[in-house]
Each structure stands twice: as structure tokens, then as C-alpha cells.
């Protein structure tokens, strides 16, 4: 009996892990616009210490042991015929192909700033992007970070920790930043920002220039609609949460009004057999939280149940009420992680490279990652 064929559209954090869980039970085809995992996590580390970031968040697919039985296609998704169970792809060489499936996982993520773009890229293209952004901030004497989410807060903290001689200011629109986290989380993070010398300015809603996509690092000045005077800066990082789902290749009837993929609690796309969505592209809840809460294993279980004729065995994804986890990433004193209650706990610095990354992440979560050649 032949094994079912599962296409995983998008091999970011969620898609890659889902593919790994399905590989022992199906013939999996993964489609990605990048030649490896290029995580959207840890913006602050990415722009301030890109070599350290790349070690853990940019990994060629060939290094993942659990992907050995998976065929990966480096290309761009252009269309989906869900009734006939096919997706269309233009590969990196420009050739158009069609991939059939018994089940389809939509995990194409979102566009958000210069650090999360869906375009087809080679390894050299990614190298150039990393160097360019890092150089832009390294050359600036003053930096303004615009936004109140985790990406903005992490960027401000990591830039300040890396370059203590620069003037770095965070401008966020609300009374507090991190509004989707517990208030305790922001209280702890704000104290650290101030110890790092970051200027923290609440109640500043920036005016976004007409036609500006927030995908560039710009010079100042930055104006505010909340009455404050404009501020200057050598480099402005726009992290204002203007996310757009990468769903142009999908039929409109599976999308909600904002373009995200509609899903049930089981991560099935309603009205279409054997089509699923996970990660930032999936409209699971207001926070679209399945990417940050390890729903990949649950989804793989549900796909196996459906393909095996036992849909009643599917499990429901229950989203958390608040965001949780690390905000600033690894710092000199270790990795601080916040519970949904806002209470922090810390992995000491010595444990990150000796236990957390090699054993918990690379072996426990990913099932083994080969050393780079």
C-alpha cells in the first residue's frame, strides 16, 4: 500500500517541524522560497549579532537529520487547485511545476518588515541581507525603534547591549509596550531596557509616511500623531506590526477578511478536505498563536488521523490568552523566559550552549542537526 503524499507549503519554523513529524508516516514534499530555515525569531539578535543569530536560526535543510526522507523544492508558490489537490510552483531555475497531494499544510507565514519577506532567495541573497542590516545599525550613532511588540523591544535591548555608546530610543504607542503579554512581563523588560540606557517613550504613535511599507531602515526624522515633537535618528527601525499574510497563491474562499487562512480548532481549513494551516498565516485566534505554542505535533497527529480514516481522534488546538516565552533572546546573563502569568525564569548563560541548544532544541525539538561543514 502506497503512503499518502503530503505537501508542506512553507518550511519556516512551524512548517519544518510539521514536516519532520509527518516524515515517518507519509511521503512529504516541502516547498520553500529559502534554501534552508530562515527563522523569523529573535530580530534583536539578528540585527545586532548576526553571526550568533545565524548559528541557531538559519540552518540549511540538509543539516536536519529528520528531513533526510523529505523532498524539498526551492521555489515560489503561484497557485492552488484545492478541488483537484494540486499546487503550482516556479522553482529557483524558473521552471513551472505542479505538485499533487493527499494532504496540504499551509504554513507560508507573513510579511513583516525587512526581516520577514517571502521572496525567492539564495544563500548569497540572505547573506547580503544580514550584512546590510547589521552594517546600517553599526554605522549609526543614534537609532530610533518604532513599535511596541516583542520585535521592537528585543531590537532596542539587543542593539543597546551590543553598542553601549549609541543613543537608542524605543517609541511605542500605548501606555506600555508588549500589550499582548502579561503586565508583569513589560515591567521586568522595561527595567532592563533602562539599565541598558535605552530611552523608553510611551504614548508616541508614529506617523507612517504615505506609501511606505515599513520594510526599510530609514533615516529620521520621525513625526508623531500624538502631539510630541518630531525626533531625529541616523537609523529608524520600523517594527509596528504591519503583518500581511503570504496567501496570494490561495483561492479567496479559504481566507478571512484580512487574508489569513480560516481554520477550525483542529487546524483544518473548513469546507476543503485534507487541507490544513498552521503558524502566523493561520487565523486560529487574535494572536495567531499556533506558531509559538508548538501546534506542529498536534497538527501532524490530526493529519494522520484524517488520512487513516479516524477523524474523530483529532485533537483541538486551544490558544493561550496571552503571549509568553522569551522576549529579548539570549543575553550575557542567560535566557529569560516569561510564563503566561508574566513571571520570569532564567536559563543561566552556561546552560544555553551546553544544554538548551544542543540537547533541548537541536536534538529534542528537531531530532538532530548535523554540524556545519
Coordinates of C-alpha atoms in Angstrom, one line a residue:
X1 CA 0.0 0.0 0.0
X2 CA 1.5 3.4 -1.0
X3 CA 2.0 6.0 1.5
X4 CA 0.0 9.2 1.4
X5 CA 1.6 12.3 -0.1
X6 CA 1.7 15.5 2.0
X7 CA 2.8 18.8 0.6
X8 CA 4.0 21.3 3.2
X9 CA 3.8 24.8 1.7
X10 CA 6.3 26.8 3.6
X11 CA 9.2 25.5 5.6
X12 CA 9.6 28.1 8.3
X13 CA 9.6 27.2 12.0
X14 CA 6.1 25.6 12.0
X15 CA 6.1 24.0 8.6
X16 CA 9.5 22.4 9.1
X17 CA 8.5 20.9 12.4
X18 CA 5.2 19.6 11.0
X19 CA 7.1 18.0 8.1
X20 CA 9.5 16.3 10.5
X21 CA 6.7 14.8 12.4
X22 CA 4.9 13.5 9.3
X23 CA 8.0 12.1 7.5
X24 CA 7.9 8.7 9.1
X25 CA 4.3 8.2 8.0
X26 CA 3.9 9.9 4.6
X27 CA 5.8 11.0 1.5
X28 CA 6.4 14.6 2.3
X29 CA 7.3 17.4 -0.2
X30 CA 8.3 20.7 1.4
X31 CA 8.2 23.9 -0.6
X32 CA 10.3 26.9 0.5
X33 CA 11.4 30.2 -1.0
X34 CA 14.6 29.8 1.0
X35 CA 17.3 27.1 0.8
X36 CA 17.0 26.4 4.5
X37 CA 15.4 27.5 7.7
X38 CA 15.5 31.3 8.0
X39 CA 13.6 31.9 11.2
X40 CA 11.5 35.0 11.9
X41 CA 12.5 34.8 15.5
X42 CA 14.9 37.0 17.5
X43 CA 15.0 40.2 15.5
X44 CA 17.2 41.9 18.1
X45 CA 19.9 39.2 17.9
X46 CA 19.7 39.1 14.1
X47 CA 20.5 42.8 13.6
X48 CA 23.0 43.2 16.4
X49 CA 24.9 39.9 16.3
X50 CA 24.0 38.2 13.0
X51 CA 26.7 35.5 13.2
X52 CA 25.3 34.4 16.6
X53 CA 21.8 34.5 15.2
X54 CA 22.6 32.5 12.1
X55 CA 24.1 29.7 14.2
X56 CA 20.7 28.8 15.7
X57 CA 18.1 30.4 13.4
X58 CA 19.5 30.0 9.9
X59 CA 20.1 26.3 9.1
X60 CA 20.3 24.7 5.6
X61 CA 17.7 21.9 5.2
X62 CA 20.4 19.3 4.6
X63 CA 21.6 19.6 8.1
X64 CA 18.3 18.4 9.6
X65 CA 18.6 14.7 10.1
X66 CA 14.8 14.2 10.2
X67 CA 14.4 15.8 6.7
X68 CA 16.5 13.2 5.0
X69 CA 13.5 11.4 3.7
X70 CA 11.7 14.6 2.6
X71 CA 11.9 16.1 -0.9
X72 CA 12.4 19.9 -0.7
X73 CA 11.6 22.2 -3.6
X74 CA 13.3 25.6 -3.6
X75 CA 10.7 27.8 -5.3
X76 CA 7.7 30.2 -5.2
X77 CA 4.1 29.0 -4.8
X78 CA 1.9 30.6 -7.5
X79 CA -1.5 28.9 -7.3
X80 CA -3.5 26.1 -5.6
X81 CA -6.3 24.0 -7.1
X82 CA -7.7 22.6 -3.9
X83 CA -10.5 20.6 -5.6
X84 CA -8.0 18.7 -7.7
X85 CA -5.4 18.7 -4.9
X86 CA -2.5 20.4 -6.6
X87 CA -0.3 23.4 -6.0
X88 CA 1.7 25.2 -8.7
X89 CA 5.4 26.2 -8.1
X90 CA 8.0 28.1 -10.0
X91 CA 11.4 26.7 -8.9
X92 CA 14.6 28.5 -8.4
X93 CA 15.6 27.8 -12.0
X94 CA 12.4 29.4 -13.3
X95 CA 10.7 26.1 -14.3
X96 CA 7.0 25.8 -13.5
X97 CA 5.9 22.5 -11.9
X98 CA 2.7 21.1 -10.3
X99 CA 2.8 19.1 -7.1
X100 CA -0.1 16.8 -6.2
X101 CA -1.1 16.0 -2.7
X102 CA -3.3 13.8 -0.5
X103 CA -3.0 16.5 2.3
X104 CA -1.8 20.1 2.1
X105 CA -0.3 22.0 5.0
X106 CA -0.3 25.8 4.5
X107 CA 2.5 27.3 6.6
X108 CA 3.6 30.2 4.4
X109 CA 3.8 32.8 7.2
X110 CA 3.5 36.5 7.0
X111 CA 5.5 39.5 5.6
X112 CA 6.6 41.9 8.4
X113 CA 9.5 44.3 8.0
X114 CA 12.7 43.7 6.1
X115 CA 13.4 40.6 8.2
X116 CA 10.3 38.6 7.1
X117 CA 9.9 38.7 3.3
X118 CA 8.5 35.9 1.1
X119 CA 10.6 36.4 -2.0
X120 CA 12.7 33.7 -3.5
X121 CA 16.3 34.0 -2.1
X122 CA 19.6 32.1 -2.5
X123 CA 22.1 31.7 0.3
X124 CA 24.1 34.6 -1.0
X125 CA 21.0 36.8 -1.0
X126 CA 20.3 36.0 2.6
X127 CA 24.0 36.7 3.5
X128 CA 23.7 40.1 1.8
X129 CA 20.5 41.0 3.7
X130 CA 22.1 40.1 7.1
X131 CA 25.2 42.1 6.4
X132 CA 23.4 45.1 5.1
X133 CA 21.0 45.5 8.0
X134 CA 23.8 44.9 10.6
X135 CA 26.1 47.5 8.8
X136 CA 23.3 50.1 8.8
X137 CA 22.9 50.0 12.5
X138 CA 26.6 49.6 13.2
X139 CA 27.3 52.8 11.3
X140 CA 24.6 54.8 13.1
X141 CA 25.3 56.9 16.2
X142 CA 21.6 57.2 17.1
X143 CA 18.8 54.7 16.5
X144 CA 15.0 55.0 16.9
X145 CA 13.0 51.8 17.2
X146 CA 9.3 52.3 16.4
X147 CA 6.8 49.8 17.8
X148 CA 5.6 48.2 21.0
X149 CA 5.7 44.5 20.3
X150 CA 8.3 41.9 21.1
X151 CA 10.3 42.5 17.9
X152 CA 10.7 46.2 18.7
X153 CA 11.5 45.7 22.3
X154 CA 14.0 42.9 21.5
X155 CA 15.6 45.1 18.9
X156 CA 16.1 48.1 21.2
X157 CA 17.5 45.9 24.0
X158 CA 20.0 43.9 21.8
X159 CA 21.2 47.0 19.9
X160 CA 21.9 48.7 23.3
X161 CA 23.6 45.6 24.7
X162 CA 25.9 45.4 21.7
X163 CA 26.7 49.1 21.2
X164 CA 26.7 50.8 24.6
X165 CA 28.0 54.1 23.1
X166 CA 25.0 54.6 20.8
X167 CA 21.8 56.6 21.6
X168 CA 18.9 54.2 21.3
X169 CA 15.3 55.1 21.9
X170 CA 12.1 53.0 21.8
X171 CA 8.9 54.8 20.9
X172 CA 5.7 52.8 21.5
X173 CA 2.1 54.0 21.1
X174 CA 0.4 52.7 24.2
X175 CA 0.9 53.3 27.9
X176 CA 3.0 50.1 27.9
X177 CA 4.8 48.1 25.4
X178 CA 4.2 44.3 25.0
X179 CA 0.4 44.8 25.3
X180 CA -0.2 41.1 24.4
X181 CA 1.9 39.9 27.3
X182 CA 1.1 40.0 31.0
X183 CA 1.8 43.4 32.5
X184 CA 4.5 41.9 34.7
X185 CA 6.4 41.0 31.6
X186 CA 6.7 44.6 30.5
X187 CA 7.6 45.8 34.0
X188 CA 10.5 43.4 34.1
X189 CA 11.6 44.2 30.5
X190 CA 11.3 47.9 30.9
X191 CA 13.6 47.9 33.9
X192 CA 16.2 46.0 31.9
X193 CA 15.9 48.5 29.0
X194 CA 16.5 51.4 31.3
X195 CA 19.6 49.6 32.8
X196 CA 20.9 49.3 29.2
X197 CA 20.4 53.1 28.7
X198 CA 17.5 52.8 26.2
X199 CA 15.2 55.8 26.2
X200 CA 11.7 54.4 26.6
X201 CA 8.9 56.7 25.3
X202 CA 5.3 55.6 25.8
X203 CA 2.3 57.2 24.2
X204 CA 4.2 58.0 21.0
X205 CA 2.3 56.9 17.8
X206 CA 4.5 57.4 14.8
X207 CA 3.2 58.8 11.6
X208 CA 3.9 56.4 8.8
X209 CA 4.7 58.2 5.5
X210 CA 2.3 57.7 2.6
X211 CA 3.2 54.7 0.5
X212 CA 5.9 53.5 3.0
X213 CA 5.7 49.7 3.6
X214 CA 7.9 49.7 6.8
X215 CA 10.2 47.2 5.0
X216 CA 13.3 49.5 5.1
X217 CA 15.7 51.0 7.6
X218 CA 15.3 54.7 7.1
X219 CA 16.9 57.9 8.5
X220 CA 14.9 60.3 10.7
X221 CA 13.1 62.4 11.4
X222 CA 10.0 60.6 12.8
X223 CA 6.8 62.5 13.4
X224 CA 4.1 61.6 15.8
X225 CA 0.3 61.9 15.6
X226 CA 0.1 62.1 19.4
X227 CA 1.4 65.6 19.8
X228 CA 5.1 65.2 20.5
X229 CA 7.8 66.9 18.5
X230 CA 9.5 65.0 15.7
X231 CA 12.7 63.2 16.6
X232 CA 15.8 62.7 14.6
X233 CA 17.9 59.5 14.3
X234 CA 20.6 58.2 12.0
X235 CA 18.7 54.9 11.6
X236 CA 15.0 54.2 12.2
X237 CA 13.7 50.6 12.7
X238 CA 10.0 50.3 11.9
X239 CA 8.6 47.3 13.9
X240 CA 5.0 48.4 14.1
X241 CA 3.3 45.1 13.4
X242 CA 2.1 45.7 9.9
X243 CA 1.9 42.0 9.0
X244 CA 0.5 40.7 5.8
X245 CA -0.2 37.0 5.2
X246 CA 1.6 35.2 2.3
X247 CA -1.6 33.9 0.8
X248 CA -1.7 35.5 -2.7
X249 CA -1.4 32.0 -4.2
X250 CA -4.5 30.7 -2.5
X251 CA -8.2 30.9 -3.5
X252 CA -10.1 33.7 -1.7
X253 CA -12.7 31.4 -0.3
X254 CA -10.4 29.8 2.2
X255 CA -9.3 33.2 3.6
X256 CA -10.8 35.6 6.1
X257 CA -11.3 39.3 5.5
X258 CA -7.7 40.1 6.3
X259 CA -6.3 37.4 4.1
X260 CA -5.3 34.8 6.7
X261 CA -6.3 31.2 6.3
X262 CA -9.5 30.2 8.1
X263 CA -9.1 27.1 10.3
X264 CA -11.1 25.1 12.8
X265 CA -9.9 24.2 16.2
X266 CA -8.3 21.1 14.7
X267 CA -6.4 23.3 12.2
X268 CA -8.4 22.1 9.3
X269 CA -9.5 24.5 6.6
X270 CA -13.3 24.5 6.7
X271 CA -15.1 23.2 3.5
X272 CA -12.0 21.6 2.0
X273 CA -10.9 18.1 2.6
X274 CA -7.4 17.4 3.8
X275 CA -6.2 21.0 3.8
X276 CA -4.7 22.5 7.0
X277 CA -2.9 25.6 8.1
X278 CA -0.5 26.4 10.9
X279 CA 1.6 29.3 12.1
X280 CA 1.3 33.0 11.6
X281 CA -0.7 32.5 8.4
X282 CA -3.5 30.6 10.3
X283 CA -6.4 32.5 11.8
X284 CA -6.6 30.4 14.9
X285 CA -7.2 33.3 17.3
X286 CA -6.5 37.0 17.6
X287 CA -2.8 36.4 18.4
X288 CA -2.5 33.7 15.6
X289 CA -0.6 31.8 18.2
X290 CA -0.1 28.3 16.9
X291 CA 3.5 29.2 15.7
X292 CA 4.6 30.0 19.2
X293 CA 2.9 27.2 21.0
X294 CA 4.2 24.0 19.3
X295 CA 1.0 23.1 17.5
X296 CA 3.1 21.3 14.9
X297 CA 2.9 18.0 16.7
X298 CA -0.9 18.3 17.2
X299 CA -1.4 19.1 13.5
X300 CA 0.7 16.1 12.4
X301 CA -1.4 13.9 14.7
X302 CA -4.6 15.3 13.2
X303 CA -3.4 14.8 9.6
X304 CA -2.5 11.2 10.4
X305 CA -5.9 10.6 12.0
X306 CA -7.7 12.0 8.9
X307 CA -5.7 10.1 6.4
X308 CA -6.2 7.0 8.4
X309 CA -9.9 7.3 8.4
X310 CA -10.2 8.3 12.1
X311 CA -11.1 12.0 12.1
X312 CA -12.8 11.5 15.5
X313 CA -9.3 11.1 17.0
X314 CA -8.3 14.7 16.1
X315 CA -7.2 17.0 18.8
X316 CA -8.2 20.6 19.3
X317 CA -5.8 23.5 19.5
X318 CA -6.5 25.7 22.5
X319 CA -4.8 29.1 22.2
X320 CA -3.3 30.8 25.2
X321 CA -4.8 34.1 26.4
X322 CA -1.5 35.9 26.4
X323 CA 1.8 35.7 24.6
X324 CA 4.6 34.1 26.6
X325 CA 8.2 32.9 26.2
X326 CA 11.4 34.8 25.6
X327 CA 11.3 38.5 24.7
X328 CA 14.9 39.6 24.5
X329 CA 16.6 36.3 23.5
X330 CA 19.9 35.1 24.9
X331 CA 21.7 37.8 26.8
X332 CA 25.1 37.9 28.6
X333 CA 23.4 36.6 31.8
X334 CA 21.4 33.8 30.1
X335 CA 18.0 33.4 28.6
X336 CA 15.0 34.8 30.4
X337 CA 11.6 33.2 29.6
X338 CA 8.3 34.6 30.8
X339 CA 5.3 32.4 31.8
X340 CA 1.8 33.4 30.7
X341 CA 1.5 34.9 34.2
X342 CA 4.4 37.2 33.4
X343 CA 6.7 35.6 36.0
X344 CA 10.2 35.0 34.6
X345 CA 12.5 32.1 34.9
X346 CA 16.1 32.0 33.6
X347 CA 18.4 29.5 31.9
X348 CA 21.8 30.5 33.1
X349 CA 24.3 31.6 30.5
X350 CA 26.4 28.4 30.8
X351 CA 23.4 26.2 30.0
X352 CA 22.4 27.8 26.7
X353 CA 25.2 26.4 24.6
X354 CA 25.7 23.2 26.7
X355 CA 22.2 22.0 27.4
X356 CA 19.5 24.2 25.9
X357 CA 20.6 24.5 22.2
X358 CA 22.4 21.1 21.7
X359 CA 20.0 18.9 23.7
X360 CA 16.6 20.5 24.1
X361 CA 16.4 22.4 20.7
X362 CA 18.7 20.6 18.2
X363 CA 18.1 17.1 19.4
X364 CA 14.9 17.2 21.3
X365 CA 12.8 19.5 19.1
X366 CA 14.4 19.0 15.7
X367 CA 15.5 15.4 16.1
X368 CA 19.2 16.1 15.4
X369 CA 21.1 18.7 13.4
X370 CA 24.4 17.9 11.7
X371 CA 27.3 20.2 12.3
X372 CA 28.1 22.7 9.5
X373 CA 30.7 21.6 7.0

